[in-house]
Structure formats: C-alpha cells, structure tokens
C-alpha cells in the first residue's frame, strides 16, 4: 500500500511540474519578449535623463504635422429605387383588402364614394431557404361630398 501511495505521489509531482511549466510557457516572461531591445531604457536627451523613451523626448518637435492624421470614410448617397430593385427578385403574394360595394353604399350612399389609389404595405416573410414578400393592397375610399 505504501509503495502504491509513493508511486501515485511521484506521478502527481510530475503532473504538477508539467502544469507549472505549461503555465510559464504560456503566460511567463518569455512570451512577452519585446522585439526592439532598445524600446525601454534610460536615455540622456538635452542633458536630462529620460525614462522609457517618452515620445515627447525622442521625437522631432520641428517636423511638420501631416495633413491628414485620419482618413474619413467617404459617405455614399443612397441609391434611389434600390429597395424596389431588391424586392423585384423575390416572390410577391398580393393580398387584397377591399370593401364590398354593398358596404360602400351603406357607408357613403349610392354613388357617394370614389376609390383612391391603393395604400400598399409590404411585409417580408422568411420561409426557410427562401424569402417572400406579402404585398397588402388596402382600398382607400373617400366621400365625394367631402373636400
């Protein structure tokens, strides 16, 4: 029993060493090496000691500023008719919503109404693997006596 416990302890020690070495390899100082060995050091500039290569100390203050520090993205104008062009490739199901003539006569009286251009409302429907457009044509009516 003692030999077995001893061998298990040795195995655990080996695993712990491998774990620690793995952490050191991943997060240790060797993974954060700087490519420029002169990046951080003490310098003497104009008789003063400068720490850590401060940009203000080592830059040329007499150099001209660049014209464009940042390039601004160009804004393109919206294309007129792009939405209709995109919809033209999709399947459109027209769903009419009109009032019957009897209901119109009851509401406005005989020859008391006129039909205006339809109000069109589009609703996108996603059917797996394809997109369709449901186009609702809604009848719009007004009284002839109203102005």
PDB file of C-alpha atoms in Angstrom:
ATOM      1  CA  UNK A   1       0.000   0.000   0.000  1.00  0.00           C
ATOM      2  CA  UNK A   2       2.872   2.366   0.872  1.00  0.00           C
ATOM      3  CA  UNK A   3       4.598   1.679  -2.485  1.00  0.00           C
ATOM      4  CA  UNK A   4       1.379   2.440  -4.350  1.00  0.00           C
ATOM      5  CA  UNK A   5       0.880   5.726  -2.472  1.00  0.00           C
ATOM      6  CA  UNK A   6       4.509   6.640  -3.135  1.00  0.00           C
ATOM      7  CA  UNK A   7       4.191   5.985  -6.886  1.00  0.00           C
ATOM      8  CA  UNK A   8       0.936   7.994  -7.024  1.00  0.00           C
ATOM      9  CA  UNK A   9       2.678  10.905  -5.266  1.00  0.00           C
ATOM     10  CA  UNK A  10       5.521  10.774  -7.807  1.00  0.00           C
ATOM     11  CA  UNK A  11       3.049  10.773 -10.696  1.00  0.00           C
ATOM     12  CA  UNK A  12       1.216  13.728  -9.164  1.00  0.00           C
ATOM     13  CA  UNK A  13       4.502  15.627  -8.728  1.00  0.00           C
ATOM     14  CA  UNK A  14       5.340  15.030 -12.414  1.00  0.00           C
ATOM     15  CA  UNK A  15       1.896  16.256 -13.474  1.00  0.00           C
ATOM     16  CA  UNK A  16       2.213  19.355 -11.288  1.00  0.00           C
ATOM     17  CA  UNK A  17       5.624  20.152 -12.796  1.00  0.00           C
ATOM     18  CA  UNK A  18       4.235  19.770 -16.319  1.00  0.00           C
ATOM     19  CA  UNK A  19       1.282  22.006 -15.425  1.00  0.00           C
ATOM     20  CA  UNK A  20       3.546  24.713 -13.973  1.00  0.00           C
ATOM     21  CA  UNK A  21       5.887  24.568 -16.959  1.00  0.00           C
ATOM     22  CA  UNK A  22       2.919  24.849 -19.316  1.00  0.00           C
ATOM     23  CA  UNK A  23       1.647  27.942 -17.478  1.00  0.00           C
ATOM     24  CA  UNK A  24       5.118  29.512 -17.545  1.00  0.00           C
ATOM     25  CA  UNK A  25       5.438  28.824 -21.250  1.00  0.00           C
ATOM     26  CA  UNK A  26       2.039  30.376 -21.968  1.00  0.00           C
ATOM     27  CA  UNK A  27       1.999  33.303 -19.550  1.00  0.00           C
ATOM     28  CA  UNK A  28       5.609  33.720 -18.485  1.00  0.00           C
ATOM     29  CA  UNK A  29       8.110  36.448 -19.305  1.00  0.00           C
ATOM     30  CA  UNK A  30       9.409  34.616 -22.349  1.00  0.00           C
ATOM     31  CA  UNK A  31       6.052  35.022 -24.083  1.00  0.00           C
ATOM     32  CA  UNK A  32       6.205  38.816 -23.701  1.00  0.00           C
ATOM     33  CA  UNK A  33       9.587  39.486 -25.225  1.00  0.00           C
ATOM     34  CA  UNK A  34       9.934  42.808 -26.979  1.00  0.00           C
ATOM     35  CA  UNK A  35      11.247  42.811 -30.495  1.00  0.00           C
ATOM     36  CA  UNK A  36      13.093  46.127 -30.113  1.00  0.00           C
ATOM     37  CA  UNK A  37      15.604  45.711 -27.327  1.00  0.00           C
ATOM     38  CA  UNK A  38      16.091  49.472 -27.117  1.00  0.00           C
ATOM     39  CA  UNK A  39      12.393  50.156 -26.620  1.00  0.00           C
ATOM     40  CA  UNK A  40      12.510  50.655 -22.861  1.00  0.00           C
ATOM     41  CA  UNK A  41      15.694  52.088 -21.412  1.00  0.00           C
ATOM     42  CA  UNK A  42      17.182  55.233 -19.944  1.00  0.00           C
ATOM     43  CA  UNK A  43      18.413  57.921 -22.317  1.00  0.00           C
ATOM     44  CA  UNK A  44      20.045  61.283 -21.963  1.00  0.00           C
ATOM     45  CA  UNK A  45      18.313  63.953 -24.061  1.00  0.00           C
ATOM     46  CA  UNK A  46      19.388  67.598 -23.869  1.00  0.00           C
ATOM     47  CA  UNK A  47      21.204  66.932 -20.610  1.00  0.00           C
ATOM     48  CA  UNK A  48      18.159  65.350 -18.946  1.00  0.00           C
ATOM     49  CA  UNK A  49      17.666  61.685 -18.195  1.00  0.00           C
ATOM     50  CA  UNK A  50      14.535  60.386 -19.902  1.00  0.00           C
ATOM     51  CA  UNK A  51      12.901  57.177 -18.804  1.00  0.00           C
ATOM     52  CA  UNK A  52      11.175  54.703 -21.112  1.00  0.00           C
ATOM     53  CA  UNK A  53      11.738  56.532 -24.416  1.00  0.00           C
ATOM     54  CA  UNK A  54       8.982  59.015 -23.884  1.00  0.00           C
ATOM     55  CA  UNK A  55       7.606  60.105 -27.232  1.00  0.00           C
ATOM     56  CA  UNK A  56       7.850  63.794 -26.421  1.00  0.00           C
ATOM     57  CA  UNK A  57      11.549  63.456 -25.604  1.00  0.00           C
ATOM     58  CA  UNK A  58      12.700  61.481 -28.616  1.00  0.00           C
ATOM     59  CA  UNK A  59      10.501  62.951 -31.352  1.00  0.00           C
ATOM     60  CA  UNK A  60      11.499  65.764 -33.674  1.00  0.00           C
ATOM     61  CA  UNK A  61       9.470  68.748 -32.477  1.00  0.00           C
ATOM     62  CA  UNK A  62      10.434  70.787 -35.556  1.00  0.00           C
ATOM     63  CA  UNK A  63       8.923  68.283 -38.001  1.00  0.00           C
ATOM     64  CA  UNK A  64       5.813  69.397 -39.875  1.00  0.00           C
ATOM     65  CA  UNK A  65       2.487  67.882 -38.921  1.00  0.00           C
ATOM     66  CA  UNK A  66       0.941  65.559 -41.511  1.00  0.00           C
ATOM     67  CA  UNK A  67      -2.076  66.958 -43.365  1.00  0.00           C
ATOM     68  CA  UNK A  68      -4.412  64.056 -42.720  1.00  0.00           C
ATOM     69  CA  UNK A  69      -3.995  62.231 -39.462  1.00  0.00           C
ATOM     70  CA  UNK A  70      -7.090  60.158 -40.065  1.00  0.00           C
ATOM     71  CA  UNK A  71      -8.769  59.392 -43.327  1.00  0.00           C
ATOM     72  CA  UNK A  72     -12.509  59.908 -43.181  1.00  0.00           C
ATOM     73  CA  UNK A  73     -14.612  57.244 -44.842  1.00  0.00           C
ATOM     74  CA  UNK A  74     -16.442  58.547 -47.865  1.00  0.00           C
ATOM     75  CA  UNK A  75     -20.194  58.550 -47.485  1.00  0.00           C
ATOM     76  CA  UNK A  76     -22.038  57.277 -50.491  1.00  0.00           C
ATOM     77  CA  UNK A  77     -25.519  58.551 -51.230  1.00  0.00           C
ATOM     78  CA  UNK A  78     -28.449  56.197 -51.006  1.00  0.00           C
ATOM     79  CA  UNK A  79     -29.417  54.822 -54.357  1.00  0.00           C
ATOM     80  CA  UNK A  80     -32.943  55.701 -55.400  1.00  0.00           C
ATOM     81  CA  UNK A  81     -35.025  52.627 -56.148  1.00  0.00           C
ATOM     82  CA  UNK A  82     -32.634  50.135 -54.535  1.00  0.00           C
ATOM     83  CA  UNK A  83     -35.349  48.665 -52.302  1.00  0.00           C
ATOM     84  CA  UNK A  84     -37.707  48.121 -55.246  1.00  0.00           C
ATOM     85  CA  UNK A  85     -34.851  46.608 -57.250  1.00  0.00           C
ATOM     86  CA  UNK A  86     -34.053  44.182 -54.404  1.00  0.00           C
ATOM     87  CA  UNK A  87     -37.718  43.236 -53.981  1.00  0.00           C
ATOM     88  CA  UNK A  88     -38.171  42.608 -57.709  1.00  0.00           C
ATOM     89  CA  UNK A  89     -36.166  39.381 -57.394  1.00  0.00           C
ATOM     90  CA  UNK A  90     -38.450  37.991 -54.661  1.00  0.00           C
ATOM     91  CA  UNK A  91     -41.762  36.187 -54.965  1.00  0.00           C
ATOM     92  CA  UNK A  92     -44.640  38.582 -54.228  1.00  0.00           C
ATOM     93  CA  UNK A  93     -48.031  37.400 -52.974  1.00  0.00           C
ATOM     94  CA  UNK A  94     -50.677  40.094 -53.397  1.00  0.00           C
ATOM     95  CA  UNK A  95     -53.328  40.016 -50.647  1.00  0.00           C
ATOM     96  CA  UNK A  96     -56.289  42.308 -51.450  1.00  0.00           C
ATOM     97  CA  UNK A  97     -58.185  44.137 -48.681  1.00  0.00           C
ATOM     98  CA  UNK A  98     -61.223  45.779 -50.300  1.00  0.00           C
ATOM     99  CA  UNK A  99     -64.680  46.705 -49.044  1.00  0.00           C
ATOM    100  CA  UNK A 100     -67.624  45.201 -50.884  1.00  0.00           C
ATOM    101  CA  UNK A 101     -69.864  47.502 -52.898  1.00  0.00           C
ATOM    102  CA  UNK A 102     -72.789  46.858 -50.540  1.00  0.00           C
ATOM    103  CA  UNK A 103     -70.724  48.038 -47.569  1.00  0.00           C
ATOM    104  CA  UNK A 104     -69.626  51.132 -49.526  1.00  0.00           C
ATOM    105  CA  UNK A 105     -73.246  52.001 -50.394  1.00  0.00           C
ATOM    106  CA  UNK A 106     -74.245  51.544 -46.756  1.00  0.00           C
ATOM    107  CA  UNK A 107     -71.399  53.822 -45.606  1.00  0.00           C
ATOM    108  CA  UNK A 108     -71.440  56.560 -48.273  1.00  0.00           C
ATOM    109  CA  UNK A 109     -74.797  56.149 -50.042  1.00  0.00           C
ATOM    110  CA  UNK A 110     -75.470  55.462 -53.740  1.00  0.00           C
ATOM    111  CA  UNK A 111     -72.678  56.997 -55.891  1.00  0.00           C
ATOM    112  CA  UNK A 112     -71.402  58.818 -52.803  1.00  0.00           C
ATOM    113  CA  UNK A 113     -67.889  57.390 -52.865  1.00  0.00           C
ATOM    114  CA  UNK A 114     -64.850  57.203 -55.097  1.00  0.00           C
ATOM    115  CA  UNK A 115     -61.845  54.924 -54.910  1.00  0.00           C
ATOM    116  CA  UNK A 116     -58.400  56.449 -54.488  1.00  0.00           C
ATOM    117  CA  UNK A 117     -55.085  54.722 -55.317  1.00  0.00           C
ATOM    118  CA  UNK A 118     -54.440  51.732 -53.062  1.00  0.00           C
ATOM    119  CA  UNK A 119     -52.228  52.056 -49.996  1.00  0.00           C
ATOM    120  CA  UNK A 120     -49.586  49.349 -50.376  1.00  0.00           C
ATOM    121  CA  UNK A 121     -47.955  47.793 -47.329  1.00  0.00           C
ATOM    122  CA  UNK A 122     -45.140  45.256 -47.774  1.00  0.00           C
ATOM    123  CA  UNK A 123     -44.283  42.631 -45.183  1.00  0.00           C
ATOM    124  CA  UNK A 124     -41.273  40.361 -45.504  1.00  0.00           C
ATOM    125  CA  UNK A 125     -41.807  36.719 -44.651  1.00  0.00           C
ATOM    126  CA  UNK A 126     -38.946  34.288 -44.199  1.00  0.00           C
ATOM    127  CA  UNK A 127     -39.738  30.735 -45.201  1.00  0.00           C
ATOM    128  CA  UNK A 128     -36.687  28.532 -44.555  1.00  0.00           C
ATOM    129  CA  UNK A 129     -34.408  28.607 -47.600  1.00  0.00           C
ATOM    130  CA  UNK A 130     -36.354  31.419 -49.313  1.00  0.00           C
ATOM    131  CA  UNK A 131     -37.759  34.875 -48.683  1.00  0.00           C
ATOM    132  CA  UNK A 132     -41.138  36.063 -49.908  1.00  0.00           C
ATOM    133  CA  UNK A 133     -42.921  39.396 -49.837  1.00  0.00           C
ATOM    134  CA  UNK A 134     -46.577  39.706 -48.869  1.00  0.00           C
ATOM    135  CA  UNK A 135     -47.994  42.814 -50.524  1.00  0.00           C
ATOM    136  CA  UNK A 136     -51.232  44.052 -48.976  1.00  0.00           C
ATOM    137  CA  UNK A 137     -53.361  46.257 -51.256  1.00  0.00           C
ATOM    138  CA  UNK A 138     -55.634  48.238 -48.966  1.00  0.00           C
ATOM    139  CA  UNK A 139     -58.537  50.024 -50.574  1.00  0.00           C
ATOM    140  CA  UNK A 140     -58.716  53.708 -49.702  1.00  0.00           C
ATOM    141  CA  UNK A 141     -62.074  55.468 -50.105  1.00  0.00           C
ATOM    142  CA  UNK A 142     -63.372  58.953 -49.568  1.00  0.00           C
ATOM    143  CA  UNK A 143     -66.708  60.652 -49.782  1.00  0.00           C
ATOM    144  CA  UNK A 144     -67.406  62.704 -52.885  1.00  0.00           C
ATOM    145  CA  UNK A 145     -69.126  65.340 -50.762  1.00  0.00           C
ATOM    146  CA  UNK A 146     -66.068  65.898 -48.544  1.00  0.00           C
ATOM    147  CA  UNK A 147     -63.296  68.104 -49.871  1.00  0.00           C
TER     148      UNK A 147
END
